[in-house]
mmCIF file of C-alpha atoms in Angstrom:
data_model
loop_
_atom_site.group_PDB
_atom_site.id
_atom_site.type_symbol
_atom_site.label_atom_id
_atom_site.label_comp_id
_atom_site.label_asym_id
_atom_site.label_seq_id
_atom_site.Cartn_x
_atom_site.Cartn_y
_atom_site.Cartn_z
ATOM 1 C CA UNK X 1 0.000 0.000 0.000
ATOM 2 C CA UNK X 2 1.176 3.539 -0.759
ATOM 3 C CA UNK X 3 2.740 5.611 2.008
ATOM 4 C CA UNK X 4 1.194 8.960 2.857
ATOM 5 C CA UNK X 5 3.787 11.715 2.396
ATOM 6 C CA UNK X 6 2.905 14.804 4.435
ATOM 7 C CA UNK X 7 4.036 18.260 3.312
ATOM 8 C CA UNK X 8 4.091 21.409 5.414
ATOM 9 C CA UNK X 9 2.700 24.739 4.261
ATOM 10 C CA UNK X 10 3.425 28.256 5.560
ATOM 11 C CA UNK X 11 -0.273 29.156 5.770
ATOM 12 C CA UNK X 12 -1.802 25.839 6.811
ATOM 13 C CA UNK X 13 0.914 25.048 9.361
ATOM 14 C CA UNK X 14 1.658 28.327 11.176
ATOM 15 C CA UNK X 15 4.975 28.427 12.993
ATOM 16 C CA UNK X 16 3.387 28.494 16.455
ATOM 17 C CA UNK X 17 1.626 25.182 15.661
ATOM 18 C CA UNK X 18 4.347 23.565 13.562
ATOM 19 C CA UNK X 19 5.701 21.176 16.188
ATOM 20 C CA UNK X 20 2.281 20.203 17.500
ATOM 21 C CA UNK X 21 0.983 19.515 13.987
ATOM 22 C CA UNK X 22 4.115 17.590 13.017
ATOM 23 C CA UNK X 23 3.899 15.427 16.143
ATOM 24 C CA UNK X 24 0.245 14.623 15.392
ATOM 25 C CA UNK X 25 1.164 13.694 11.803
ATOM 26 C CA UNK X 26 3.981 11.419 12.966
ATOM 27 C CA UNK X 27 1.830 9.842 15.672
ATOM 28 C CA UNK X 28 -0.486 8.709 12.858
ATOM 29 C CA UNK X 29 2.377 6.651 11.429
ATOM 30 C CA UNK X 30 3.405 8.938 8.562
ATOM 31 C CA UNK X 31 6.992 8.104 7.539
ATOM 32 C CA UNK X 32 7.685 10.883 5.011
ATOM 33 C CA UNK X 33 7.522 14.553 5.954
ATOM 34 C CA UNK X 34 8.538 17.435 3.710
ATOM 35 C CA UNK X 35 9.430 20.855 5.097
ATOM 36 C CA UNK X 36 8.117 23.179 2.395
ATOM 37 C CA UNK X 37 8.536 26.874 3.146
ATOM 38 C CA UNK X 38 8.535 29.748 0.698
ATOM 39 C CA UNK X 39 9.659 32.229 3.365
ATOM 40 C CA UNK X 40 13.020 33.920 3.027
ATOM 41 C CA UNK X 41 14.874 33.393 5.211
ATOM 42 C CA UNK X 42 13.393 30.050 6.171
ATOM 43 C CA UNK X 43 13.027 29.387 9.898
ATOM 44 C CA UNK X 44 16.080 27.260 10.624
ATOM 45 C CA UNK X 45 15.140 26.718 14.286
ATOM 46 C CA UNK X 46 11.691 25.286 13.498
ATOM 47 C CA UNK X 47 13.033 23.195 10.628
ATOM 48 C CA UNK X 48 15.692 21.723 12.932
ATOM 49 C CA UNK X 49 13.109 20.948 15.617
ATOM 50 C CA UNK X 50 10.841 19.239 13.060
ATOM 51 C CA UNK X 51 13.859 17.320 11.730
ATOM 52 C CA UNK X 52 14.661 16.096 15.247
ATOM 53 C CA UNK X 53 11.046 15.062 15.773
ATOM 54 C CA UNK X 54 11.088 13.088 12.521
ATOM 55 C CA UNK X 55 14.302 11.360 13.608
ATOM 56 C CA UNK X 56 12.665 10.411 16.907
ATOM 57 C CA UNK X 57 9.706 8.837 15.082
ATOM 58 C CA UNK X 58 11.858 7.140 12.440
ATOM 59 C CA UNK X 59 10.387 9.281 9.645
ATOM 60 C CA UNK X 60 12.278 10.744 6.708
ATOM 61 C CA UNK X 61 12.587 14.550 6.848
ATOM 62 C CA UNK X 62 12.756 16.061 3.362
ATOM 63 C CA UNK X 63 13.577 19.691 2.561
ATOM 64 C CA UNK X 64 11.794 21.251 -0.411
ATOM 65 C CA UNK X 65 13.894 23.044 -3.056
ATOM 66 C CA UNK X 66 16.912 24.143 -1.047
ATOM 67 C CA UNK X 67 19.908 21.800 -0.791
ATOM 68 C CA UNK X 68 21.996 24.414 1.037
ATOM 69 C CA UNK X 69 19.330 24.900 3.704
ATOM 70 C CA UNK X 70 19.151 21.108 4.086
ATOM 71 C CA UNK X 71 22.931 20.963 4.500
ATOM 72 C CA UNK X 72 22.907 23.712 7.141
ATOM 73 C CA UNK X 73 20.542 21.784 9.400
ATOM 74 C CA UNK X 74 22.143 18.400 8.694
ATOM 75 C CA UNK X 75 19.275 16.978 6.631
ATOM 76 C CA UNK X 76 20.187 14.576 3.846
ATOM 77 C CA UNK X 77 16.893 14.409 1.957
ATOM 78 C CA UNK X 78 15.604 16.974 -0.553
ATOM 79 C CA UNK X 79 12.863 17.408 -3.128
ATOM 80 C CA UNK X 80 13.806 19.292 -6.293
ATOM 81 C CA UNK X 81 11.585 21.095 -8.821
ATOM 82 C CA UNK X 82 12.459 22.140 -12.363
ATOM 83 C CA UNK X 83 14.016 25.443 -11.257
ATOM 84 C CA UNK X 84 16.067 24.011 -8.396
ATOM 85 C CA UNK X 85 19.531 22.466 -8.186
ATOM 86 C CA UNK X 86 20.377 19.324 -10.152
ATOM 87 C CA UNK X 87 20.366 15.808 -8.722
ATOM 88 C CA UNK X 88 24.152 15.768 -9.197
ATOM 89 C CA UNK X 89 24.529 18.950 -7.110
ATOM 90 C CA UNK X 90 22.316 17.501 -4.384
ATOM 91 C CA UNK X 91 24.531 14.418 -4.059
ATOM 92 C CA UNK X 92 27.674 16.572 -4.141
ATOM 93 C CA UNK X 93 26.413 18.849 -1.338
ATOM 94 C CA UNK X 94 24.541 16.319 0.812
ATOM 95 C CA UNK X 95 26.582 13.181 0.160
ATOM 96 C CA UNK X 96 26.170 10.022 -1.884
ATOM 97 C CA UNK X 97 23.905 8.506 0.760
ATOM 98 C CA UNK X 98 21.363 11.330 0.495
ATOM 99 C CA UNK X 99 17.756 10.937 -0.691
ATOM 100 C CA UNK X 100 16.625 13.037 -3.656
ATOM 101 C CA UNK X 101 13.097 13.353 -5.015
ATOM 102 C CA UNK X 102 12.325 15.123 -8.281
ATOM 103 C CA UNK X 103 9.161 16.772 -9.635
ATOM 104 C CA UNK X 104 8.276 15.412 -13.077
ATOM 105 C CA UNK X 105 4.846 17.068 -13.470
ATOM 106 C CA UNK X 106 3.180 15.172 -16.370
ATOM 107 C CA UNK X 107 6.418 14.412 -18.183
ATOM 108 C CA UNK X 108 7.642 10.847 -18.468
ATOM 109 C CA UNK X 109 10.909 11.966 -20.121
ATOM 110 C CA UNK X 110 11.776 13.968 -16.995
ATOM 111 C CA UNK X 111 11.204 10.831 -14.922
ATOM 112 C CA UNK X 112 13.412 8.713 -17.191
ATOM 113 C CA UNK X 113 16.197 11.315 -16.971
ATOM 114 C CA UNK X 114 15.786 11.678 -13.188
ATOM 115 C CA UNK X 115 15.982 7.912 -12.695
ATOM 116 C CA UNK X 116 19.110 7.729 -14.874
ATOM 117 C CA UNK X 117 20.670 10.494 -12.743
ATOM 118 C CA UNK X 118 19.987 8.618 -9.519
ATOM 119 C CA UNK X 119 16.753 10.144 -8.213
ATOM 120 C CA UNK X 120 15.352 8.331 -5.178
ATOM 121 C CA UNK X 121 11.802 8.951 -6.347
ATOM 122 C CA UNK X 122 9.928 10.771 -9.117
ATOM 123 C CA UNK X 123 6.813 12.847 -8.372
ATOM 124 C CA UNK X 124 3.860 13.477 -10.683
ATOM 125 C CA UNK X 125 1.015 15.970 -10.402
ATOM 126 C CA UNK X 126 -1.230 17.705 -10.029
ATOM 127 C CA UNK X 127 -3.500 14.668 -9.995
ATOM 128 C CA UNK X 128 -6.518 16.905 -9.305
ATOM 129 C CA UNK X 129 -7.048 20.652 -9.045
ATOM 130 C CA UNK X 130 -4.906 21.690 -6.104
ATOM 131 C CA UNK X 131 -5.902 24.256 -3.454
ATOM 132 C CA UNK X 132 -2.202 24.867 -2.762
ATOM 133 C CA UNK X 133 -1.229 25.317 -6.436
ATOM 134 C CA UNK X 134 -4.489 26.197 -8.227
ATOM 135 C CA UNK X 135 -2.768 26.886 -11.559
ATOM 136 C CA UNK X 136 -0.758 23.668 -11.677
ATOM 137 C CA UNK X 137 -1.387 21.665 -14.878
ATOM 138 C CA UNK X 138 -3.024 18.285 -14.348
ATOM 139 C CA UNK X 139 -1.144 15.028 -14.755
ATOM 140 C CA UNK X 140 -2.784 12.125 -16.575
ATOM 141 C CA UNK X 141 -3.189 8.796 -14.794
ATOM 142 C CA UNK X 142 -1.586 7.173 -17.828
ATOM 143 C CA UNK X 143 1.711 8.970 -17.111
ATOM 144 C CA UNK X 144 1.809 7.526 -13.588
ATOM 145 C CA UNK X 145 1.130 4.000 -14.886
ATOM 146 C CA UNK X 146 3.926 4.381 -17.453
ATOM 147 C CA UNK X 147 6.322 5.631 -14.757
ATOM 148 C CA UNK X 148 5.561 2.555 -12.656
ATOM 149 C CA UNK X 149 6.737 0.409 -15.588
ATOM 150 C CA UNK X 150 10.143 2.134 -15.420
ATOM 151 C CA UNK X 151 10.703 0.536 -12.040
ATOM 152 C CA UNK X 152 10.962 3.973 -10.438
ATOM 153 C CA UNK X 153 9.716 4.847 -6.968
ATOM 154 C CA UNK X 154 6.647 6.950 -7.829
ATOM 155 C CA UNK X 155 5.016 9.718 -5.811
ATOM 156 C CA UNK X 156 1.766 11.476 -6.771
ATOM 157 C CA UNK X 157 0.648 14.887 -5.558
ATOM 158 C CA UNK X 158 -1.944 17.587 -6.099
ATOM 159 C CA UNK X 159 -5.494 17.990 -4.858
ATOM 160 C CA UNK X 160 -5.593 14.568 -3.213
ATOM 161 C CA UNK X 161 -8.110 14.244 -0.381
ATOM 162 C CA UNK X 162 -10.200 11.645 1.439
ATOM 163 C CA UNK X 163 -12.799 11.521 -1.342
ATOM 164 C CA UNK X 164 -10.374 10.813 -4.197
ATOM 165 C CA UNK X 165 -7.401 9.071 -2.556
ATOM 166 C CA UNK X 166 -8.765 5.604 -3.356
ATOM 167 C CA UNK X 167 -8.854 6.518 -7.099
ATOM 168 C CA UNK X 168 -5.188 7.497 -6.949
ATOM 169 C CA UNK X 169 -4.278 4.409 -4.910
ATOM 170 C CA UNK X 170 -5.478 2.221 -7.803
ATOM 171 C CA UNK X 171 -2.517 3.534 -9.821
ATOM 172 C CA UNK X 172 -0.291 1.853 -7.187
ATOM 173 C CA UNK X 173 2.056 4.771 -6.481
ATOM 174 C CA UNK X 174 4.663 4.226 -3.786
ATOM 175 C CA UNK X 175 3.854 7.532 -2.076
ATOM 176 C CA UNK X 176 0.857 9.847 -2.027
ATOM 177 C CA UNK X 177 1.828 13.418 -1.122
ATOM 178 C CA UNK X 178 -0.825 15.493 0.613
ATOM 179 C CA UNK X 179 -0.952 19.069 1.898
ATOM 180 C CA UNK X 180 -4.362 20.754 2.313
ATOM 181 C CA UNK X 181 -6.379 17.641 3.214
ATOM 182 C CA UNK X 182 -4.114 16.954 6.204
ATOM 183 C CA UNK X 183 -4.548 20.390 7.807
ATOM 184 C CA UNK X 184 -8.258 21.005 7.141
ATOM 185 C CA UNK X 185 -9.875 22.666 10.197
ATOM 186 C CA UNK X 186 -6.725 21.907 12.222
ATOM 187 C CA UNK X 187 -8.043 18.368 12.814
ATOM 188 C CA UNK X 188 -4.810 16.597 11.883
ATOM 189 C CA UNK X 189 -5.426 13.181 13.392
ATOM 190 C CA UNK X 190 -9.024 12.953 12.237
ATOM 191 C CA UNK X 191 -8.044 14.000 8.717
ATOM 192 C CA UNK X 192 -5.229 11.464 8.521
ATOM 193 C CA UNK X 193 -7.403 8.676 9.879
ATOM 194 C CA UNK X 194 -9.945 9.422 7.117
ATOM 195 C CA UNK X 195 -7.207 9.497 4.476
ATOM 196 C CA UNK X 196 -5.657 6.240 5.699
ATOM 197 C CA UNK X 197 -9.039 4.510 5.925
ATOM 198 C CA UNK X 198 -10.018 5.555 2.388
ATOM 199 C CA UNK X 199 -6.554 4.713 1.048
ATOM 200 C CA UNK X 200 -7.064 1.073 2.014
ATOM 201 C CA UNK X 201 -10.542 0.768 0.417
#
């Protein structure tokens, strides 16, 4: 069964609630957590505290976009978009044992190239219209199925919630990344329980 991959958000996870929300996410058994902040400068103290919490729970802490920020706090996992550093740079800065995910949008060629360059996983989306990125182009289900045939570790993202997660699960991705549906009404545990229950339908 696919793993739920939780992603933070500056608006949905305010800094004063960041540790509480992260703990609740991890207590629900989530093993992948991405620190995604568009603030400049990013809050190094909170990121480090979340990283430590993930370590305590045996979850992988992944930094979005910024390999240098990851290096500063000692994190060895990053997620890279099309305008970020290369996979090669990530391994050079974070070490050969680091974990590097890559956004491939709806583009199988990007996934093939990422896999050849040593990506740990390839991410596709948006699967549905996303509240977090409303203008993101949609990814076809066919692209995800083709990526699975490459033998790559596949993550899907974008507009996934309790009502559509079972549709996405049928594509057999390895990870299902979720933002908005986790934080809805601040009811983290209830939201995740709904997502996990519907994921296994």
